[in-house]
Amino acid sequence: MKSLSDETLSHVAKFLRAMGEPTRLKILRALHDGELTVSEIIARTQATQSNVSKHLTILTMMGILASRKEGTSTYYKIADPNITGICDTVCRSIAEKIRQERSTLNNIRKGVTL
Amino acid sequence: MKSLSDETLSHVAKFLRAMGEPTRLKILRALHDGELTVSEIIARTQATQSNVSKHLTILTMMGILASRKEGTSTYYKIADPNITGICDTVCRSIAEKIRQERSTLNNIRKGVTL
DNA sequence: TCTAAAAATGAGTATATAGGAATATACTCA
DNA sequence: TGAGTATATTCCTATATACTCATTTTTAGA
């Protein structure tokens, strides 16, 4: 962690931003259990075709997703199994953290004092 | 991972974006081993005072950092020890992934064929 | 109280990013 | 080849984000 060059740091940042978008997180979640066609991803994310297509392009350019064509369909999948792990870890940790904060806030709202 | 509400998903995304900025990653890295004053953080990140101050505000509002005042100085530290873990995991994984990709690219450039 | 240091904030600008609508491209099948 | 489907891309707009410079706020100490 100490010896990351500016360039690497910027790559890491870019990577985090690539995952830091709700629709892209939905896409990653949808692809968690295996590959899907664009149409299937559109159906699951409830986003427009154009929008999904762009997000898929971004994720692919970042090396997060990989695609293969079959007929008129394009199948996307998570490129690197490690990604799934990172994604799960981060999402679970953050979601848990947020959950805790929310309950803390709720307690404060309820007038609980320390 | 499956049952994240849209709201939670958006929080997670925000969180990832909060970390997805080079200067903020530098700040997190600088605070890895303990608290520092703003001046010290400025010195280590090589960014301007105003810029660092704003990034510190963002990270604090996201609950990633916590601060305390002492005299004219403000000390910042990583608020949640879990953050350090997440940060380390993500950075190490991604940096490693990038390292691998770079060497792959280098091999391609060198004309290595499969 | 005046001054200096530390940090935060405001104004303004430039760039990045996301989104939609329309269009282009690629492929399949009759 | 022509129609239809799946996906990608282009153009445009709106919003978000990061940055700098200048100013303000807070505190310590002469």
Tab-separated table of C-alpha atoms (C1' of nucleotides) in Angstrom:
chain	number	residue	atom	x	y	z
A	1	MET	CA	0.000	0.000	0.000
A	2	LYS	CA	2.895	2.314	0.676
A	3	SER	CA	4.744	1.997	-2.575
A	4	LEU	CA	2.067	2.756	-5.106
A	5	SER	CA	3.165	5.076	-7.861
A	6	ASP	CA	1.007	8.006	-8.848
A	7	GLU	CA	0.139	6.177	-12.014
A	8	THR	CA	-0.978	3.064	-10.172
A	9	LEU	CA	-2.885	5.174	-7.696
A	10	SER	CA	-4.723	6.800	-10.540
A	11	HIS	CA	-5.540	3.385	-11.997
A	12	VAL	CA	-6.886	2.199	-8.674
A	13	ALA	CA	-8.982	5.345	-8.424
A	14	LYS	CA	-10.340	4.839	-11.906
A	15	PHE	CA	-11.186	1.297	-11.040
A	16	LEU	CA	-13.088	2.311	-7.942
A	17	ARG	CA	-15.022	4.897	-9.912
A	18	ALA	CA	-15.816	2.268	-12.531
A	19	MET	CA	-17.586	0.313	-9.814
A	20	GLY	CA	-18.957	3.407	-8.110
A	21	GLU	CA	-22.088	3.829	-10.153
A	22	PRO	CA	-25.431	2.297	-9.180
A	23	THR	CA	-26.323	0.885	-12.580
A	24	ARG	CA	-22.874	-0.622	-12.981
A	25	LEU	CA	-23.171	-2.201	-9.549
A	26	LYS	CA	-26.496	-3.647	-10.636
A	27	ILE	CA	-24.845	-5.044	-13.734
A	28	LEU	CA	-22.055	-6.610	-11.692
A	29	ARG	CA	-24.626	-8.054	-9.353
A	30	ALA	CA	-26.613	-9.451	-12.263
A	31	LEU	CA	-23.506	-11.080	-13.669
A	32	HIS	CA	-22.523	-12.485	-10.323
A	33	ASP	CA	-23.753	-15.962	-11.144
A	34	GLY	CA	-22.699	-16.166	-14.749
A	35	GLU	CA	-22.872	-14.609	-18.153
A	36	LEU	CA	-25.905	-12.859	-19.585
A	37	THR	CA	-26.865	-11.247	-22.865
A	38	VAL	CA	-27.289	-7.495	-23.067
A	39	SER	CA	-31.047	-7.938	-23.311
A	40	GLU	CA	-31.089	-9.938	-20.112
A	41	ILE	CA	-28.977	-7.326	-18.378
A	42	ILE	CA	-31.309	-4.585	-19.580
A	43	ALA	CA	-34.271	-6.504	-18.194
A	44	ARG	CA	-32.633	-6.971	-14.817
A	45	THR	CA	-31.293	-3.460	-14.400
A	46	GLN	CA	-34.375	-1.635	-15.641
A	47	ALA	CA	-32.147	0.817	-17.470
A	48	THR	CA	-32.404	1.851	-21.113
A	49	GLN	CA	-30.657	-0.092	-23.834
A	50	SER	CA	-28.351	2.778	-24.675
A	51	ASN	CA	-27.457	3.355	-21.085
A	52	VAL	CA	-26.713	-0.278	-20.355
A	53	SER	CA	-24.673	-0.584	-23.494
A	54	LYS	CA	-22.509	2.342	-22.447
A	55	HIS	CA	-21.979	0.987	-18.962
A	56	LEU	CA	-21.030	-2.373	-20.423
A	57	THR	CA	-18.490	-0.659	-22.643
A	58	ILE	CA	-16.982	1.159	-19.681
A	59	LEU	CA	-16.771	-1.963	-17.548
A	60	THR	CA	-15.245	-3.881	-20.422
A	61	MET	CA	-12.641	-1.227	-21.128
A	62	MET	CA	-11.692	-1.339	-17.480
A	63	GLY	CA	-11.127	-5.066	-17.804
A	64	ILE	CA	-13.905	-5.794	-15.366
A	65	LEU	CA	-16.126	-7.511	-17.903
A	66	ALA	CA	-15.453	-9.668	-20.929
A	67	SER	CA	-17.798	-10.332	-23.820
A	68	ARG	CA	-18.342	-12.822	-26.566
A	69	LYS	CA	-20.693	-12.616	-29.494
A	70	GLU	CA	-23.051	-15.323	-30.526
A	71	GLY	CA	-25.372	-14.560	-33.370
A	72	THR	CA	-27.015	-11.235	-32.777
A	73	SER	CA	-26.457	-11.455	-29.061
A	74	THR	CA	-23.507	-10.413	-26.989
A	75	TYR	CA	-22.843	-12.262	-23.789
A	76	TYR	CA	-21.100	-10.451	-20.980
A	77	LYS	CA	-19.479	-11.952	-17.931
A	78	ILE	CA	-17.201	-10.831	-15.155
A	79	ALA	CA	-13.735	-11.045	-16.628
A	80	ASP	CA	-11.675	-11.757	-13.587
A	81	PRO	CA	-13.006	-14.022	-10.826
A	82	ASN	CA	-11.114	-11.838	-8.378
A	83	ILE	CA	-13.432	-9.003	-9.326
A	84	THR	CA	-16.348	-10.941	-7.947
A	85	GLY	CA	-14.482	-11.298	-4.693
A	86	ILE	CA	-13.516	-7.655	-4.487
A	87	CYS	CA	-17.021	-6.606	-5.403
A	88	ASP	CA	-18.585	-8.874	-2.823
A	89	THR	CA	-16.199	-7.850	-0.091
A	90	VAL	CA	-16.559	-4.167	-0.720
A	91	CYS	CA	-20.298	-4.242	-1.167
A	92	ARG	CA	-20.861	-6.376	1.893
A	93	SER	CA	-18.568	-4.262	4.073
A	94	ILE	CA	-19.989	-0.990	2.907
A	95	ALA	CA	-23.570	-2.150	3.005
A	96	GLU	CA	-23.008	-3.400	6.538
A	97	LYS	CA	-21.360	-0.140	7.524
A	98	ILE	CA	-24.246	1.820	6.065
A	99	ARG	CA	-26.733	-0.439	7.821
A	100	GLN	CA	-25.031	0.263	11.138
A	101	GLU	CA	-24.953	3.980	10.519
A	102	ARG	CA	-28.588	3.989	9.587
A	103	SER	CA	-29.575	2.229	12.776
A	104	THR	CA	-27.426	4.646	14.727
A	105	LEU	CA	-29.177	7.530	13.035
A	106	ASN	CA	-32.536	5.945	13.722
A	107	ASN	CA	-31.621	5.630	17.374
A	108	ILE	CA	-30.624	9.259	17.474
A	109	ARG	CA	-33.907	10.207	15.851
A	110	LYS	CA	-35.737	8.147	18.452
A	111	GLY	CA	-34.086	10.229	21.130
A	112	VAL	CA	-31.751	7.593	22.470
A	113	THR	CA	-28.971	9.285	24.403
A	114	LEU	CA	-25.592	7.996	25.456
B	1	MET	CA	-25.296	-9.040	-2.454
B	2	LYS	CA	-28.604	-9.946	-3.998
B	3	SER	CA	-30.942	-8.071	-1.739
B	4	LEU	CA	-29.518	-4.580	-1.846
B	5	SER	CA	-32.112	-1.880	-2.224
B	6	ASP	CA	-31.642	0.848	-4.781
B	7	GLU	CA	-30.933	3.221	-1.952
B	8	THR	CA	-28.235	1.022	-0.467
B	9	LEU	CA	-26.777	0.436	-3.894
B	10	SER	CA	-26.531	4.152	-4.390
B	11	HIS	CA	-24.810	4.519	-1.020
B	12	VAL	CA	-22.302	1.839	-1.906
B	13	ALA	CA	-21.656	3.570	-5.213
B	14	LYS	CA	-21.139	6.881	-3.486
B	15	PHE	CA	-18.763	5.262	-1.110
B	16	LEU	CA	-16.709	3.765	-3.899
B	17	ARG	CA	-16.554	7.106	-5.644
B	18	ALA	CA	-15.453	8.733	-2.411
B	19	MET	CA	-12.424	6.461	-2.471
B	20	GLY	CA	-12.027	6.642	-6.232
B	21	GLU	CA	-9.956	9.774	-6.434
B	22	PRO	CA	-6.152	9.755	-6.446
B	23	THR	CA	-5.650	12.488	-3.877
B	24	ARG	CA	-8.167	10.926	-1.542
B	25	LEU	CA	-6.426	7.586	-1.886
B	26	LYS	CA	-3.165	9.322	-1.008
B	27	ILE	CA	-4.831	10.779	2.052
B	28	LEU	CA	-6.149	7.393	3.124
B	29	ARG	CA	-2.729	5.907	2.578
B	30	ALA	CA	-1.116	8.669	4.624
B	31	LEU	CA	-3.548	8.046	7.465
B	32	HIS	CA	-3.032	4.331	7.324
B	33	ASP	CA	-0.719	4.274	10.313
B	34	GLY	CA	-2.449	6.848	12.468
B	35	GLU	CA	-3.773	10.351	12.725
B	36	LEU	CA	-2.154	13.389	11.141
B	37	THR	CA	-2.767	17.122	11.071
B	38	VAL	CA	-3.979	18.777	7.907
B	39	SER	CA	-0.545	20.330	7.430
B	40	GLU	CA	1.086	16.944	7.599
B	41	ILE	CA	-1.383	15.542	5.123
B	42	ILE	CA	-0.736	18.453	2.781
B	43	ALA	CA	2.974	17.783	2.975
B	44	ARG	CA	2.556	14.101	2.186
B	45	THR	CA	0.059	14.479	-0.623
B	46	GLN	CA	1.716	17.409	-2.370
B	47	ALA	CA	-1.698	18.932	-2.995
B	48	THR	CA	-2.781	22.483	-2.193
B	49	GLN	CA	-4.182	23.410	1.201
B	50	SER	CA	-7.570	24.229	-0.173
B	51	ASN	CA	-7.743	21.070	-2.189
B	52	VAL	CA	-6.716	18.823	0.680
B	53	SER	CA	-9.159	20.544	2.989
B	54	LYS	CA	-12.007	19.861	0.605
B	55	HIS	CA	-11.083	16.233	0.172
B	56	LEU	CA	-10.906	15.873	3.942
B	57	THR	CA	-14.377	17.338	4.207
B	58	ILE	CA	-15.724	14.888	1.654
B	59	LEU	CA	-14.121	11.885	3.326
B	60	THR	CA	-15.408	13.031	6.702
B	61	MET	CA	-18.940	13.545	5.467
B	62	MET	CA	-18.841	10.028	4.054
B	63	GLY	CA	-17.926	8.745	7.493
B	64	ILE	CA	-14.558	7.549	6.261
B	65	LEU	CA	-12.536	9.972	8.342
B	66	ALA	CA	-12.981	11.523	11.763
B	67	SER	CA	-11.353	14.676	13.088
B	68	ARG	CA	-10.528	16.358	16.361
B	69	LYS	CA	-9.236	19.855	16.962
B	70	GLU	CA	-6.295	20.715	19.106
B	71	GLY	CA	-5.202	24.319	19.194
B	72	THR	CA	-4.975	25.615	15.673
B	73	SER	CA	-4.516	22.146	14.261
B	74	THR	CA	-7.044	19.584	13.170
B	75	TYR	CA	-6.117	15.959	13.414
B	76	TYR	CA	-7.709	13.520	11.007
B	77	LYS	CA	-7.799	9.768	11.247
B	78	ILE	CA	-9.567	6.901	9.579
B	79	ALA	CA	-12.904	6.687	11.330
B	80	ASP	CA	-13.709	3.059	10.979
B	81	PRO	CA	-10.960	0.433	11.249
B	82	ASN	CA	-12.907	-1.596	8.706
B	83	ILE	CA	-12.222	1.126	6.176
B	84	THR	CA	-8.536	0.415	6.430
B	85	GLY	CA	-9.255	-3.213	5.666
B	86	ILE	CA	-11.490	-2.447	2.723
B	87	CYS	CA	-9.022	0.076	1.405
B	88	ASP	CA	-6.123	-2.330	1.721
B	89	THR	CA	-8.000	-5.214	0.147
B	90	VAL	CA	-9.241	-3.193	-2.767
B	91	CYS	CA	-5.990	-1.399	-3.406
B	92	ARG	CA	-3.923	-4.550	-3.177
B	93	SER	CA	-6.243	-6.537	-5.419
B	94	ILE	CA	-6.566	-3.839	-7.993
B	95	ALA	CA	-2.908	-2.904	-7.957
B	96	GLU	CA	-2.049	-6.557	-8.427
B	97	LYS	CA	-4.571	-6.879	-11.233
B	98	ILE	CA	-3.164	-3.811	-12.925
B	99	ARG	CA	0.356	-5.141	-12.495
B	100	GLN	CA	-0.633	-8.366	-14.209
B	101	GLU	CA	-2.353	-6.574	-17.030
B	102	ARG	CA	0.614	-4.347	-17.558
B	103	SER	CA	2.955	-7.285	-17.851
B	104	THR	CA	0.522	-8.936	-20.239
B	105	LEU	CA	0.460	-5.799	-22.337
B	106	ASN	CA	4.229	-5.639	-22.231
B	107	ASN	CA	4.421	-9.197	-23.451
B	108	ILE	CA	2.084	-8.403	-26.289
B	109	ARG	CA	4.187	-5.397	-27.192
B	110	LYS	CA	7.270	-7.593	-27.169
B	111	GLY	CA	5.618	-9.796	-29.751
B	112	VAL	CA	5.048	-12.802	-27.540
B	113	THR	CA	2.551	-15.067	-29.245
B	114	LEU	CA	0.436	-17.841	-27.838
C	1	DT	C1'	-5.498	43.878	20.775
C	2	DC	C1'	-2.589	42.810	16.868
C	3	DT	C1'	-0.399	39.311	14.289
C	4	DA	C1'	0.641	34.938	12.517
C	5	DA	C1'	-0.480	30.119	11.660
C	6	DA	C1'	-3.832	26.514	10.552
C	7	DA	C1'	-7.797	25.247	8.414
C	8	DA	C1'	-12.248	26.004	6.140
C	9	DT	C1'	-15.079	28.198	2.801
C	10	DG	C1'	-16.765	30.803	-1.392
C	11	DA	C1'	-16.604	32.097	-6.249
C	12	DG	C1'	-15.546	30.864	-10.642
C	13	DT	C1'	-13.907	27.707	-14.218
C	14	DA	C1'	-12.849	23.496	-16.598
C	15	DT	C1'	-13.579	18.841	-17.237
C	16	DA	C1'	-15.943	14.425	-16.510
C	17	DT	C1'	-19.824	11.740	-16.392
C	18	DA	C1'	-24.540	10.071	-16.998
C	19	DG	C1'	-28.602	10.033	-19.466
C	20	DG	C1'	-31.940	10.031	-23.522
C	21	DA	C1'	-33.221	10.103	-28.456
C	22	DA	C1'	-31.986	8.946	-32.737
C	23	DT	C1'	-29.045	6.544	-35.822
C	24	DA	C1'	-25.777	3.066	-37.339
C	25	DT	C1'	-24.093	-1.576	-37.513
C	26	DA	C1'	-24.208	-6.576	-37.431
C	27	DC	C1'	-26.450	-10.645	-37.755
C	28	DT	C1'	-30.420	-14.089	-38.847
C	29	DC	C1'	-33.819	-15.875	-41.482
C	30	DA	C1'	-37.393	-16.047	-44.930
D	1	DT	C1'	-31.983	-9.310	-50.809
D	2	DG	C1'	-35.303	-7.341	-47.471
D	3	DA	C1'	-37.247	-7.318	-42.826
D	4	DG	C1'	-36.524	-7.782	-38.114
D	5	DT	C1'	-33.819	-8.124	-33.882
D	6	DA	C1'	-29.802	-7.165	-30.899
D	7	DT	C1'	-26.294	-4.161	-29.802
D	8	DA	C1'	-23.235	-0.173	-30.387
D	9	DT	C1'	-22.524	4.543	-31.288
D	10	DT	C1'	-23.312	9.567	-31.999
D	11	DC	C1'	-25.079	13.912	-30.648
D	12	DC	C1'	-26.731	16.718	-27.224
D	13	DT	C1'	-27.889	18.289	-22.538
D	14	DA	C1'	-27.682	18.378	-17.607
D	15	DT	C1'	-25.288	17.624	-13.581
D	16	DA	C1'	-21.283	16.454	-10.778
D	17	DT	C1'	-16.641	16.880	-9.615
D	18	DA	C1'	-12.046	18.760	-9.014
D	19	DC	C1'	-9.185	22.552	-9.048
D	20	DT	C1'	-7.335	27.355	-8.088
D	21	DC	C1'	-7.345	31.808	-6.073
D	22	DA	C1'	-8.937	34.752	-2.671
D	23	DT	C1'	-11.130	35.372	1.662
D	24	DT	C1'	-12.745	34.109	6.243
D	25	DT	C1'	-12.669	31.854	10.710
D	26	DT	C1'	-10.420	30.143	14.726
D	27	DT	C1'	-6.861	29.870	17.905
D	28	DA	C1'	-2.275	30.937	20.142
D	29	DG	C1'	0.836	34.071	21.723
D	30	DA	C1'	3.468	38.663	21.902
